[in-house]
PDB file of C-alpha atoms in Angstrom:
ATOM      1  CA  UNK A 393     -10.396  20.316 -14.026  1.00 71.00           C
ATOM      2  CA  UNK A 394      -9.333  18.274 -10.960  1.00 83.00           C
ATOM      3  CA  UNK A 395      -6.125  16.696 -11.570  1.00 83.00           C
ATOM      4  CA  UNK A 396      -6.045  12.984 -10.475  1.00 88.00           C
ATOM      5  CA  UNK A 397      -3.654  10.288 -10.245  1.00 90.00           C
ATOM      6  CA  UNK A 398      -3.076   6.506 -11.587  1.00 91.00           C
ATOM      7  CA  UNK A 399      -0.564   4.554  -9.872  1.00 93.00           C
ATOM      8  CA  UNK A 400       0.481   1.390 -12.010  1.00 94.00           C
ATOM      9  CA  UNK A 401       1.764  -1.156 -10.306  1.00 94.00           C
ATOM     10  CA  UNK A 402       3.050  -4.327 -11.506  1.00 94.00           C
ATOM     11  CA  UNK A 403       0.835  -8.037  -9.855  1.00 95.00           C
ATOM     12  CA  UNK A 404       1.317 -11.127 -10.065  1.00 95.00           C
ATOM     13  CA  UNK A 405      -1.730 -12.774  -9.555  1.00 97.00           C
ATOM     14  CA  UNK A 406      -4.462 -10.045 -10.427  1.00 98.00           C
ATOM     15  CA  UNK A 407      -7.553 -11.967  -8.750  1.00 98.00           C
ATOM     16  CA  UNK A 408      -5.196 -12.053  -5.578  1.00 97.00           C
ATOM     17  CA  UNK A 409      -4.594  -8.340  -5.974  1.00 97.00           C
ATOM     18  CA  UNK A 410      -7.947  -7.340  -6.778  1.00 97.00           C
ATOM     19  CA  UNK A 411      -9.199  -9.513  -3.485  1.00 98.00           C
ATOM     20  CA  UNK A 412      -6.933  -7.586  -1.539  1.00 98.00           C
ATOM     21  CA  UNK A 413      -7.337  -4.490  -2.346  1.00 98.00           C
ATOM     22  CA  UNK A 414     -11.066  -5.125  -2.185  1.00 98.00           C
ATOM     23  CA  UNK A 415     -10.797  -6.469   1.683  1.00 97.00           C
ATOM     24  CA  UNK A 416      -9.378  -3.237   2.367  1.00 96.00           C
ATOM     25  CA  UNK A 417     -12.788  -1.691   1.267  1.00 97.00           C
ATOM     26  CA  UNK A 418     -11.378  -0.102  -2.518  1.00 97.00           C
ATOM     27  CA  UNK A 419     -13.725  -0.472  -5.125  1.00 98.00           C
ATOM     28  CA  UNK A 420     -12.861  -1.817  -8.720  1.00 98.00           C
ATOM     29  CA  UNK A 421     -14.074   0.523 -11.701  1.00 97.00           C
ATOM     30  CA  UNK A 422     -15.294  -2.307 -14.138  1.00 95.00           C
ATOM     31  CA  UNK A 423     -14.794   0.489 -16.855  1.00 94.00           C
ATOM     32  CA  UNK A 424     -11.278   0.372 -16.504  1.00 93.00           C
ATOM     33  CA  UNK A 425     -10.730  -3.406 -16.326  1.00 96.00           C
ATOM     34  CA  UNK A 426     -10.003  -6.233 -17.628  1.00 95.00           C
ATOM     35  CA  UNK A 427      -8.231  -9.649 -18.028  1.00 96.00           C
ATOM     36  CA  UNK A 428      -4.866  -7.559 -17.649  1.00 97.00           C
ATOM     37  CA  UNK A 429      -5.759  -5.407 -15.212  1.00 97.00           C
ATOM     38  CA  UNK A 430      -7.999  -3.490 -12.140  1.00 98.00           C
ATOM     39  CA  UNK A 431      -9.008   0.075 -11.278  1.00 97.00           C
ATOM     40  CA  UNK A 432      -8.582   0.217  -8.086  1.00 98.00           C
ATOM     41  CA  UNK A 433     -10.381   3.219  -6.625  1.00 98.00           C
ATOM     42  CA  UNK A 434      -8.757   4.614  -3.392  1.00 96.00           C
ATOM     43  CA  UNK A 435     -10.722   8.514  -3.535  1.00 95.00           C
ATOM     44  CA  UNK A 436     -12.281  10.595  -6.214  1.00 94.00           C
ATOM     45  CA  UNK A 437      -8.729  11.541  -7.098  1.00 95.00           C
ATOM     46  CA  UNK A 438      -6.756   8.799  -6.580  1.00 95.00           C
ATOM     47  CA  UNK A 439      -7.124   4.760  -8.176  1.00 96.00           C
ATOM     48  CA  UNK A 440      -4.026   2.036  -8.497  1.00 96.00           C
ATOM     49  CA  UNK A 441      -4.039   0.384 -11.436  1.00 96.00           C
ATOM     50  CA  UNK A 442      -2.960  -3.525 -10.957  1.00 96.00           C
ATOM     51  CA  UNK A 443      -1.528  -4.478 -13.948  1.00 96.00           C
ATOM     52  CA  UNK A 444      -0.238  -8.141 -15.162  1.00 96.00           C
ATOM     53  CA  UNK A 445       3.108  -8.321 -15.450  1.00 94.00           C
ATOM     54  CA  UNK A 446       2.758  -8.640 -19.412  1.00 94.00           C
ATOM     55  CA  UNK A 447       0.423  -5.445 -18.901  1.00 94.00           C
ATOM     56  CA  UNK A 448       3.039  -3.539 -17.131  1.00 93.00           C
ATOM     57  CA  UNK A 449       5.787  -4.093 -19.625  1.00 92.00           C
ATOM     58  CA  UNK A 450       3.592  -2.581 -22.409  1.00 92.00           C
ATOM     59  CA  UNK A 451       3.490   0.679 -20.626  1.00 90.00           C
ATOM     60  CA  UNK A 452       7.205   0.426 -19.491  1.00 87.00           C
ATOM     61  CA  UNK A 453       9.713  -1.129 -21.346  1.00 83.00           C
ATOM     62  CA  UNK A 454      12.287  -1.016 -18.206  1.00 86.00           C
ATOM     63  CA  UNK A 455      12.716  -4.067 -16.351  1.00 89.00           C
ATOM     64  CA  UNK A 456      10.705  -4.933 -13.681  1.00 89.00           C
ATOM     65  CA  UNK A 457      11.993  -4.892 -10.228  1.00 88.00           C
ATOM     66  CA  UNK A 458      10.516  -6.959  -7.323  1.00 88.00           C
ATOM     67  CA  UNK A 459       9.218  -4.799  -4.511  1.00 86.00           C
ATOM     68  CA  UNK A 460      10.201  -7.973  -2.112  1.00 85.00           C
ATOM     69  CA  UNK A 461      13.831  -7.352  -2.999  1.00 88.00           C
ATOM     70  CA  UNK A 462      14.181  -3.108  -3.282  1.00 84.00           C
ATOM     71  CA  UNK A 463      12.242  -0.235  -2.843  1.00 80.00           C
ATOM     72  CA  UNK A 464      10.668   1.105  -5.838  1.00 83.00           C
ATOM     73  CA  UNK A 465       7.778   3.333  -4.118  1.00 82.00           C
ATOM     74  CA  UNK A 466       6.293   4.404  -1.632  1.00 79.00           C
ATOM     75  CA  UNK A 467       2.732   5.104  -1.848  1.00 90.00           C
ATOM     76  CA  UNK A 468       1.579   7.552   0.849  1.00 92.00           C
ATOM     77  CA  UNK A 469      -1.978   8.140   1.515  1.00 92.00           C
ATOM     78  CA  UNK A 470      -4.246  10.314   4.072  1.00 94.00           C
ATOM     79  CA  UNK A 471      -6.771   8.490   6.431  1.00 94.00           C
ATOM     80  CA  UNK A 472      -8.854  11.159   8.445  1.00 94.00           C
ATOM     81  CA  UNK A 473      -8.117   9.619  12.211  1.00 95.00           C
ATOM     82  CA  UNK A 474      -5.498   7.418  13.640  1.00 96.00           C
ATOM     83  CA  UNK A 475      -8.700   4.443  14.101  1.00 97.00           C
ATOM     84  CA  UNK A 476      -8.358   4.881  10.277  1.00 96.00           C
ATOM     85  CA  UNK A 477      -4.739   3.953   9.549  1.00 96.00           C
ATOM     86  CA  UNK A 478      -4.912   1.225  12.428  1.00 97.00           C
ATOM     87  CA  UNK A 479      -8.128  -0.212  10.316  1.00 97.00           C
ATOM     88  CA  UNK A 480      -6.370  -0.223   7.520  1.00 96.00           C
ATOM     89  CA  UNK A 481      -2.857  -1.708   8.180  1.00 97.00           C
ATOM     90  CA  UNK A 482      -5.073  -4.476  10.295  1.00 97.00           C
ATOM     91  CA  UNK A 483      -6.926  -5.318   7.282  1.00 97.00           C
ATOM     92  CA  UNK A 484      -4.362  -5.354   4.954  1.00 97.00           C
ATOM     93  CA  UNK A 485      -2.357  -7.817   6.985  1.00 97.00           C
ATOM     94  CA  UNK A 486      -5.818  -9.867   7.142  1.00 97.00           C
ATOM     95  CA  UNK A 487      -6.295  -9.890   3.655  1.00 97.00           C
ATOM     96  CA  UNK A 488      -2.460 -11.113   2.973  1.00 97.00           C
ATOM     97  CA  UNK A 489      -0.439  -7.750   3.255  1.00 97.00           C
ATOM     98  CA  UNK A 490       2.099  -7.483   5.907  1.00 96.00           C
ATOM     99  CA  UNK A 491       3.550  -4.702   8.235  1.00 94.00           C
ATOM    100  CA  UNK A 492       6.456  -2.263   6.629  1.00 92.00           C
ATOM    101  CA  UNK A 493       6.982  -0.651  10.105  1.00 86.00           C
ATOM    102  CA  UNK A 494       5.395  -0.434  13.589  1.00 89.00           C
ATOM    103  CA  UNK A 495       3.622   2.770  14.327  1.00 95.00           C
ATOM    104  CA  UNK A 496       5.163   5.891  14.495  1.00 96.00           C
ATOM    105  CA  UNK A 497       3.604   8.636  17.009  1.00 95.00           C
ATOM    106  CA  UNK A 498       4.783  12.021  16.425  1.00 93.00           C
ATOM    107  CA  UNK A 499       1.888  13.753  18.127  1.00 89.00           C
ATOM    108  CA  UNK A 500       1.107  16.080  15.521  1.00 92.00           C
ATOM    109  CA  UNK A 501       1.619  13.134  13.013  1.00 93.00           C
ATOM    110  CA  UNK A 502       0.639   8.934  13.071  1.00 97.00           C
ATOM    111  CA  UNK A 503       1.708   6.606  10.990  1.00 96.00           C
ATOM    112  CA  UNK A 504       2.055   2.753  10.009  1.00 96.00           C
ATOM    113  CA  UNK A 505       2.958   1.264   6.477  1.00 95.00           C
ATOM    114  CA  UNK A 506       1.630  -2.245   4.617  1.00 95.00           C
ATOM    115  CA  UNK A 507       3.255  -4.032   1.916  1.00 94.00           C
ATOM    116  CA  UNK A 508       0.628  -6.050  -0.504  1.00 95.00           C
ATOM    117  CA  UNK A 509       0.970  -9.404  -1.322  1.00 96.00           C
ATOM    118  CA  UNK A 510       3.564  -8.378  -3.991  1.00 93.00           C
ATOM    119  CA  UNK A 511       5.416  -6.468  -1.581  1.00 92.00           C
ATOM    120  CA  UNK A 512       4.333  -3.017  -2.960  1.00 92.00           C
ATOM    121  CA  UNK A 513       4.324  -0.113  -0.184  1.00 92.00           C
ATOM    122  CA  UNK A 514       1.978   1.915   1.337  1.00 92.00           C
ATOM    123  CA  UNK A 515       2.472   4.483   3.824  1.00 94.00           C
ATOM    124  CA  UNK A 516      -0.833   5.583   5.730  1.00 94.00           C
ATOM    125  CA  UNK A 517      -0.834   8.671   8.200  1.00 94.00           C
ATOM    126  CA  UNK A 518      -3.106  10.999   9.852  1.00 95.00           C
ATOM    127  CA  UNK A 519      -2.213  14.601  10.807  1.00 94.00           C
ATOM    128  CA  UNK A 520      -3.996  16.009  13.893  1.00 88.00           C
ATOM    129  CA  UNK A 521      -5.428  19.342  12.111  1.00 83.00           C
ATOM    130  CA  UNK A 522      -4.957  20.906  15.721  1.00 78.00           C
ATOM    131  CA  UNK A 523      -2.243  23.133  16.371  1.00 66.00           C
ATOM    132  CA  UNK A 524       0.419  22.393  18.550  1.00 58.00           C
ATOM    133  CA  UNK A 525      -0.193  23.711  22.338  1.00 59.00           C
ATOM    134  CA  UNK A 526      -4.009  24.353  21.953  1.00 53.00           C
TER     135      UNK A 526
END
């Protein structure tokens, strides 16, 4: 079996969310949503579920901490060229995201970061499959 992986994270205004994620080109899985909550479908592998606040709590009874005020994750993902993380940092900060940081070239390694509209974080980088010097 092919593990995958849910993210929850806590929204809190799911149309909002869902728009956003959807201007980023994700797809919502209708099968796992609801008034509560979206599938959002990153890869084969990977979704985020959006979750009401009221959602979130029944999975978690901690409290919930504001992702505008601390860090509570960072959400790394692959994009397969540096056009790719560009196109998506650009269109989350169309869609109502912001920047987390300014690009960072390594040369072997490029990176920027988003945060959503509810100041989650996502990390996006590309690694040149090349090896160093050829």
């Amino acid at each position: 079996m092919t593990r995958q992986i849910f993210v929850n994270l806590p929204v809190t205004d799911l149309p909002r969310a869902r728009a956003f994620y959807q201007a980023l080109g994700f797809s919502i899985d209708d099968q796992f949503s609801g008034d509560n909550g979206a599938c959002v479908v990153i890869s084969d592998t990977i979704s985020v579920m959006i979750l009401t606040h009221g959602q979130f709590r029944d999975l978690s009874p901690r409290p919930l901490v504001d992702p505008r005020q601390g860090a509570t994750a960072l959400i790394s993902l692959t994009c397969d060229s540096r056009t790719e993380v560009d196109a998506l940092c650009e269109a989350a900060k169309a869609a109502g995201g912001a920047d987390a940081h300014p690009p960072e070239d390594l040369g072997f390694m490029y990176s920027r970061a988003f945060h959503d509209p509810d100041g989650n974080a996502f990390g996006l980088f590309w690694i040149n499959p090349e090896p160093a010097g050829g």
